[in-house]
Amino acid sequence: SFSPENLMWVHNDWILGAFDAASKRFAEKDLEVSVAGRSFMITGANSGIGKATAMAIAKKGGTIHLVCRNKDKAEETRAEIVKESGNKEIYVHILDLSETKKVWEFAEAFKKKYKTLNVLINNAGCMMTKREVNAEGLEKSFAINSLAVYILIKSLIPLLEKSPDPRVITVTSGGMLVQKLRTGNLQSQRGRYDGTMVYAQNKRQQVVMTEQFAKAHTNIHFSVMHPGWVDTPMITNAMPDFHHSMKERLRTPEQGADTVVWLAVSEAAVTKPSGRLFQGGRTQTHTNIHINIYI
C-alpha cells in the first residue's frame, strides 16, 4: 500500500541507511575550533539533539542561551553543562514556542538586553497525535514547528546582522521528503488529521523558509539540516511503533547533533552556499530528491 503512513515508514528506513553512509564522511577536524566570545541561541535545549548541541558548543567556549519550556529541566540542563564543560556562560530562557505572541515578545526583549547573537539554532519541535489549538486559535504543530521559527528568525535578524559571522540553523527531518509544500491548509482543518504527515509538512515549510530567508539576507548564512533518525523523547512518544522497531538503528542525540555543531562552529560550513539542506556535513538539493507522490 502506498498510503502516506507506509511511505513514511519506507522512507524512514531508507534514510537510516543513507545516514550511516553520510556520517562516515563527516570531517571531524572541522570541529577542532574555539568559539569563545561567540553566542548561540538553541531552542528545545533541555533534551535530545538540543541538549547535545549545547553541551558540545559549551565545551568549545561558546556562550549558550538555552530556550526551553520547562524551567526545572532547563535549570538541570544548565547545571549539567556547566559541570561537564566548565563553562559558566550558560543562560536559561523560559518560553512556550506554541504561543506566537510570546515568541515575538521574547525575541524583542532579547534584542534589547543582549548586544550580540552569532548563531540561532531552531531545534525545538513537536509531533501531535491529534489536532490541538493554542490560546490564539492556531494549530499547535504549525505554531511551534513553522510559525515560531519564522518569528524568531524575522525578529532576531537585526541582532544577527550586527554580529560577526552570523548563522541560522534549523533542524528539519527527512520526513519532509514525502511532502510537497502545501499552503492551502496550514491549520490542518480539512481532512483527517495525521500528526506524522502534518509534522512532515511543517518540516517542508522550514526548508522552503530557509531558502527564502537566504535570498533576502545574504550577509547571514542560513542552513537547514536533517540529523538522521535520533532516539529522542519526541520519537519515543509520538512514533512508538517506529521507535520500537528501529530502536537499535536510531542515532544517539550526540550523533544527531554532529551536523548542527558543524554548521554552527566550523569555518568550512560558511564556504557552502547559504539556504541549503545538509546531512552528514554535505549539502542535499531537496527539490531534486523529492519523492513526487502527491500529485
PDB file of N, CA, C and O in Angstrom, residues 101-137:
ATOM      1  N   LYS A 101       2.668  35.074  20.099  1.00  0.00           N
ATOM      2  CA  LYS A 101       2.861  36.433  20.610  1.00  0.00           C
ATOM      3  C   LYS A 101       3.999  36.463  21.628  1.00  0.00           C
ATOM      4  O   LYS A 101       4.822  37.392  21.642  1.00  0.00           O
ATOM      5  N   LYS A 102       4.063  35.422  22.466  1.00  0.00           N
ATOM      6  CA  LYS A 102       5.131  35.350  23.463  1.00  0.00           C
ATOM      7  C   LYS A 102       6.492  35.146  22.806  1.00  0.00           C
ATOM      8  O   LYS A 102       7.513  35.622  23.308  1.00  0.00           O
ATOM      9  N   VAL A 103       6.519  34.430  21.695  1.00  0.00           N
ATOM     10  CA  VAL A 103       7.769  34.238  20.947  1.00  0.00           C
ATOM     11  C   VAL A 103       8.288  35.584  20.460  1.00  0.00           C
ATOM     12  O   VAL A 103       9.476  35.906  20.614  1.00  0.00           O
ATOM     13  N   TRP A 104       7.383  36.373  19.896  1.00  0.00           N
ATOM     14  CA  TRP A 104       7.774  37.706  19.408  1.00  0.00           C
ATOM     15  C   TRP A 104       8.231  38.593  20.570  1.00  0.00           C
ATOM     16  O   TRP A 104       9.261  39.287  20.465  1.00  0.00           O
ATOM     17  N   GLU A 105       7.508  38.588  21.675  1.00  0.00           N
ATOM     18  CA  GLU A 105       7.879  39.395  22.835  1.00  0.00           C
ATOM     19  C   GLU A 105       9.240  38.982  23.388  1.00  0.00           C
ATOM     20  O   GLU A 105      10.047  39.833  23.773  1.00  0.00           O
ATOM     21  N   PHE A 106       9.490  37.683  23.419  1.00  0.00           N
ATOM     22  CA  PHE A 106      10.793  37.186  23.887  1.00  0.00           C
ATOM     23  C   PHE A 106      11.924  37.693  23.001  1.00  0.00           C
ATOM     24  O   PHE A 106      12.950  38.182  23.483  1.00  0.00           O
ATOM     25  N   ALA A 107      11.758  37.570  21.690  1.00  0.00           N
ATOM     26  CA  ALA A 107      12.806  37.989  20.754  1.00  0.00           C
ATOM     27  C   ALA A 107      13.081  39.483  20.848  1.00  0.00           C
ATOM     28  O   ALA A 107      14.235  39.926  20.817  1.00  0.00           O
ATOM     29  N   GLU A 108      12.003  40.280  20.973  1.00  0.00           N
ATOM     30  CA  GLU A 108      12.183  41.734  21.092  1.00  0.00           C
ATOM     31  C   GLU A 108      12.909  42.094  22.384  1.00  0.00           C
ATOM     32  O   GLU A 108      13.784  42.973  22.401  1.00  0.00           O
ATOM     33  N   ALA A 109      12.594  41.413  23.485  1.00  0.00           N
ATOM     34  CA  ALA A 109      13.262  41.676  24.767  1.00  0.00           C
ATOM     35  C   ALA A 109      14.724  41.234  24.713  1.00  0.00           C
ATOM     36  O   ALA A 109      15.607  41.899  25.281  1.00  0.00           O
ATOM     37  N   PHE A 110      14.987  40.127  24.028  1.00  0.00           N
ATOM     38  CA  PHE A 110      16.357  39.620  23.911  1.00  0.00           C
ATOM     39  C   PHE A 110      17.240  40.628  23.180  1.00  0.00           C
ATOM     40  O   PHE A 110      18.384  40.881  23.581  1.00  0.00           O
ATOM     41  N   LYS A 111      16.703  41.213  22.117  1.00  0.00           N
ATOM     42  CA  LYS A 111      17.470  42.205  21.353  1.00  0.00           C
ATOM     43  C   LYS A 111      17.853  43.411  22.199  1.00  0.00           C
ATOM     44  O   LYS A 111      18.912  44.004  22.012  1.00  0.00           O
ATOM     45  N   LYS A 112      16.980  43.782  23.125  1.00  0.00           N
ATOM     46  CA  LYS A 112      17.244  44.942  23.977  1.00  0.00           C
ATOM     47  C   LYS A 112      18.274  44.633  25.051  1.00  0.00           C
ATOM     48  O   LYS A 112      19.036  45.506  25.474  1.00  0.00           O
ATOM     49  N   LYS A 113      18.283  43.388  25.507  1.00  0.00           N
ATOM     50  CA  LYS A 113      19.164  43.010  26.616  1.00  0.00           C
ATOM     51  C   LYS A 113      20.566  42.624  26.173  1.00  0.00           C
ATOM     52  O   LYS A 113      21.548  42.900  26.861  1.00  0.00           O
ATOM     53  N   TYR A 114      20.678  41.978  25.010  1.00  0.00           N
ATOM     54  CA  TYR A 114      21.970  41.454  24.561  1.00  0.00           C
ATOM     55  C   TYR A 114      22.452  42.183  23.308  1.00  0.00           C
ATOM     56  O   TYR A 114      21.661  42.510  22.427  1.00  0.00           O
ATOM     57  N   LYS A 115      23.753  42.419  23.248  1.00  0.00           N
ATOM     58  CA  LYS A 115      24.329  43.190  22.163  1.00  0.00           C
ATOM     59  C   LYS A 115      24.696  42.345  20.954  1.00  0.00           C
ATOM     60  O   LYS A 115      24.937  42.880  19.862  1.00  0.00           O
ATOM     61  N   THR A 116      24.755  41.032  21.147  1.00  0.00           N
ATOM     62  CA  THR A 116      25.193  40.190  20.040  1.00  0.00           C
ATOM     63  C   THR A 116      24.509  38.824  20.084  1.00  0.00           C
ATOM     64  O   THR A 116      24.161  38.326  21.157  1.00  0.00           O
ATOM     65  N   LEU A 117      24.312  38.249  18.917  1.00  0.00           N
ATOM     66  CA  LEU A 117      23.890  36.860  18.761  1.00  0.00           C
ATOM     67  C   LEU A 117      24.504  36.383  17.452  1.00  0.00           C
ATOM     68  O   LEU A 117      24.158  36.860  16.377  1.00  0.00           O
ATOM     69  N   ASN A 118      25.430  35.449  17.569  1.00  0.00           N
ATOM     70  CA  ASN A 118      26.128  34.974  16.380  1.00  0.00           C
ATOM     71  C   ASN A 118      25.398  33.851  15.659  1.00  0.00           C
ATOM     72  O   ASN A 118      25.412  33.783  14.429  1.00  0.00           O
ATOM     73  N   VAL A 119      24.751  32.975  16.445  1.00  0.00           N
ATOM     74  CA  VAL A 119      24.116  31.801  15.836  1.00  0.00           C
ATOM     75  C   VAL A 119      22.767  31.519  16.497  1.00  0.00           C
ATOM     76  O   VAL A 119      22.678  31.433  17.728  1.00  0.00           O
ATOM     77  N   LEU A 120      21.739  31.369  15.674  1.00  0.00           N
ATOM     78  CA  LEU A 120      20.424  30.942  16.134  1.00  0.00           C
ATOM     79  C   LEU A 120      20.200  29.516  15.637  1.00  0.00           C
ATOM     80  O   LEU A 120      20.296  29.245  14.445  1.00  0.00           O
ATOM     81  N   ILE A 121      19.906  28.606  16.571  1.00  0.00           N
ATOM     82  CA  ILE A 121      19.660  27.213  16.224  1.00  0.00           C
ATOM     83  C   ILE A 121      18.219  26.863  16.580  1.00  0.00           C
ATOM     84  O   ILE A 121      17.855  26.769  17.753  1.00  0.00           O
ATOM     85  N   ASN A 122      17.399  26.706  15.564  1.00  0.00           N
ATOM     86  CA  ASN A 122      15.987  26.344  15.742  1.00  0.00           C
ATOM     87  C   ASN A 122      15.886  24.824  15.809  1.00  0.00           C
ATOM     88  O   ASN A 122      15.834  24.152  14.781  1.00  0.00           O
ATOM     89  N   ASN A 123      15.875  24.302  17.018  1.00  0.00           N
ATOM     90  CA  ASN A 123      15.862  22.861  17.201  1.00  0.00           C
ATOM     91  C   ASN A 123      14.523  22.331  17.723  1.00  0.00           C
ATOM     92  O   ASN A 123      14.113  21.226  17.386  1.00  0.00           O
ATOM     93  N   ALA A 124      13.824  23.121  18.529  1.00  0.00           N
ATOM     94  CA  ALA A 124      12.582  22.650  19.160  1.00  0.00           C
ATOM     95  C   ALA A 124      11.548  22.263  18.115  1.00  0.00           C
ATOM     96  O   ALA A 124      11.455  22.874  17.052  1.00  0.00           O
ATOM     97  N   GLY A 125      10.782  21.225  18.420  1.00  0.00           N
ATOM     98  CA  GLY A 125       9.727  20.806  17.512  1.00  0.00           C
ATOM     99  C   GLY A 125       8.743  19.899  18.222  1.00  0.00           C
ATOM    100  O   GLY A 125       8.991  19.436  19.337  1.00  0.00           O
ATOM    101  N   CYS A 126       7.618  19.659  17.582  1.00  0.00           N
ATOM    102  CA  CYS A 126       6.625  18.766  18.172  1.00  0.00           C
ATOM    103  C   CYS A 126       5.932  17.970  17.081  1.00  0.00           C
ATOM    104  O   CYS A 126       5.851  18.407  15.933  1.00  0.00           O
ATOM    105  N   MET A 127       5.443  16.785  17.453  1.00  0.00           N
ATOM    106  CA  MET A 127       4.634  15.966  16.569  1.00  0.00           C
ATOM    107  C   MET A 127       3.379  15.599  17.350  1.00  0.00           C
ATOM    108  O   MET A 127       3.442  14.848  18.323  1.00  0.00           O
ATOM    109  N   MET A 128       2.247  16.152  16.951  1.00  0.00           N
ATOM    110  CA  MET A 128       0.998  15.948  17.677  1.00  0.00           C
ATOM    111  C   MET A 128       0.328  14.639  17.251  1.00  0.00           C
ATOM    112  O   MET A 128       0.423  14.234  16.093  1.00  0.00           O
ATOM    113  N   THR A 129      -0.349  13.999  18.186  1.00  0.00           N
ATOM    114  CA  THR A 129      -1.102  12.790  17.856  1.00  0.00           C
ATOM    115  C   THR A 129      -2.546  13.107  17.486  1.00  0.00           C
ATOM    116  O   THR A 129      -3.228  12.313  16.854  1.00  0.00           O
ATOM    117  N   LYS A 130      -3.008  14.301  17.857  1.00  0.00           N
ATOM    118  CA  LYS A 130      -4.334  14.768  17.469  1.00  0.00           C
ATOM    119  C   LYS A 130      -4.288  16.277  17.316  1.00  0.00           C
ATOM    120  O   LYS A 130      -3.387  16.942  17.840  1.00  0.00           O
ATOM    121  N   ARG A 131      -5.237  16.831  16.574  1.00  0.00           N
ATOM    122  CA  ARG A 131      -5.238  18.266  16.328  1.00  0.00           C
ATOM    123  C   ARG A 131      -5.575  19.037  17.598  1.00  0.00           C
ATOM    124  O   ARG A 131      -6.600  18.790  18.232  1.00  0.00           O
ATOM    125  N   GLU A 132      -4.698  19.970  17.972  1.00  0.00           N
ATOM    126  CA  GLU A 132      -4.919  20.846  19.107  1.00  0.00           C
ATOM    127  C   GLU A 132      -4.618  22.278  18.693  1.00  0.00           C
ATOM    128  O   GLU A 132      -3.781  22.509  17.807  1.00  0.00           O
ATOM    129  N   VAL A 133      -5.275  23.231  19.310  1.00  0.00           N
ATOM    130  CA  VAL A 133      -5.002  24.635  19.022  1.00  0.00           C
ATOM    131  C   VAL A 133      -4.486  25.322  20.275  1.00  0.00           C
ATOM    132  O   VAL A 133      -4.760  24.895  21.398  1.00  0.00           O
ATOM    133  N   ASN A 134      -3.727  26.390  20.075  1.00  0.00           N
ATOM    134  CA  ASN A 134      -3.215  27.159  21.215  1.00  0.00           C
ATOM    135  C   ASN A 134      -4.219  28.235  21.615  1.00  0.00           C
ATOM    136  O   ASN A 134      -5.333  28.309  21.071  1.00  0.00           O
ATOM    137  N   ALA A 135      -3.830  29.086  22.556  1.00  0.00           N
ATOM    138  CA  ALA A 135      -4.734  30.126  23.052  1.00  0.00           C
ATOM    139  C   ALA A 135      -5.102  31.133  21.972  1.00  0.00           C
ATOM    140  O   ALA A 135      -6.112  31.835  22.084  1.00  0.00           O
ATOM    141  N   GLU A 136      -4.290  31.177  20.905  1.00  0.00           N
ATOM    142  CA  GLU A 136      -4.547  32.108  19.802  1.00  0.00           C
ATOM    143  C   GLU A 136      -5.382  31.464  18.691  1.00  0.00           C
ATOM    144  O   GLU A 136      -5.644  32.100  17.672  1.00  0.00           O
ATOM    145  N   GLY A 137      -5.755  30.207  18.888  1.00  0.00           N
ATOM    146  CA  GLY A 137      -6.550  29.513  17.886  1.00  0.00           C
ATOM    147  C   GLY A 137      -5.750  28.901  16.761  1.00  0.00           C
ATOM    148  O   GLY A 137      -6.308  28.479  15.741  1.00  0.00           O
TER     149      GLY A 137
END
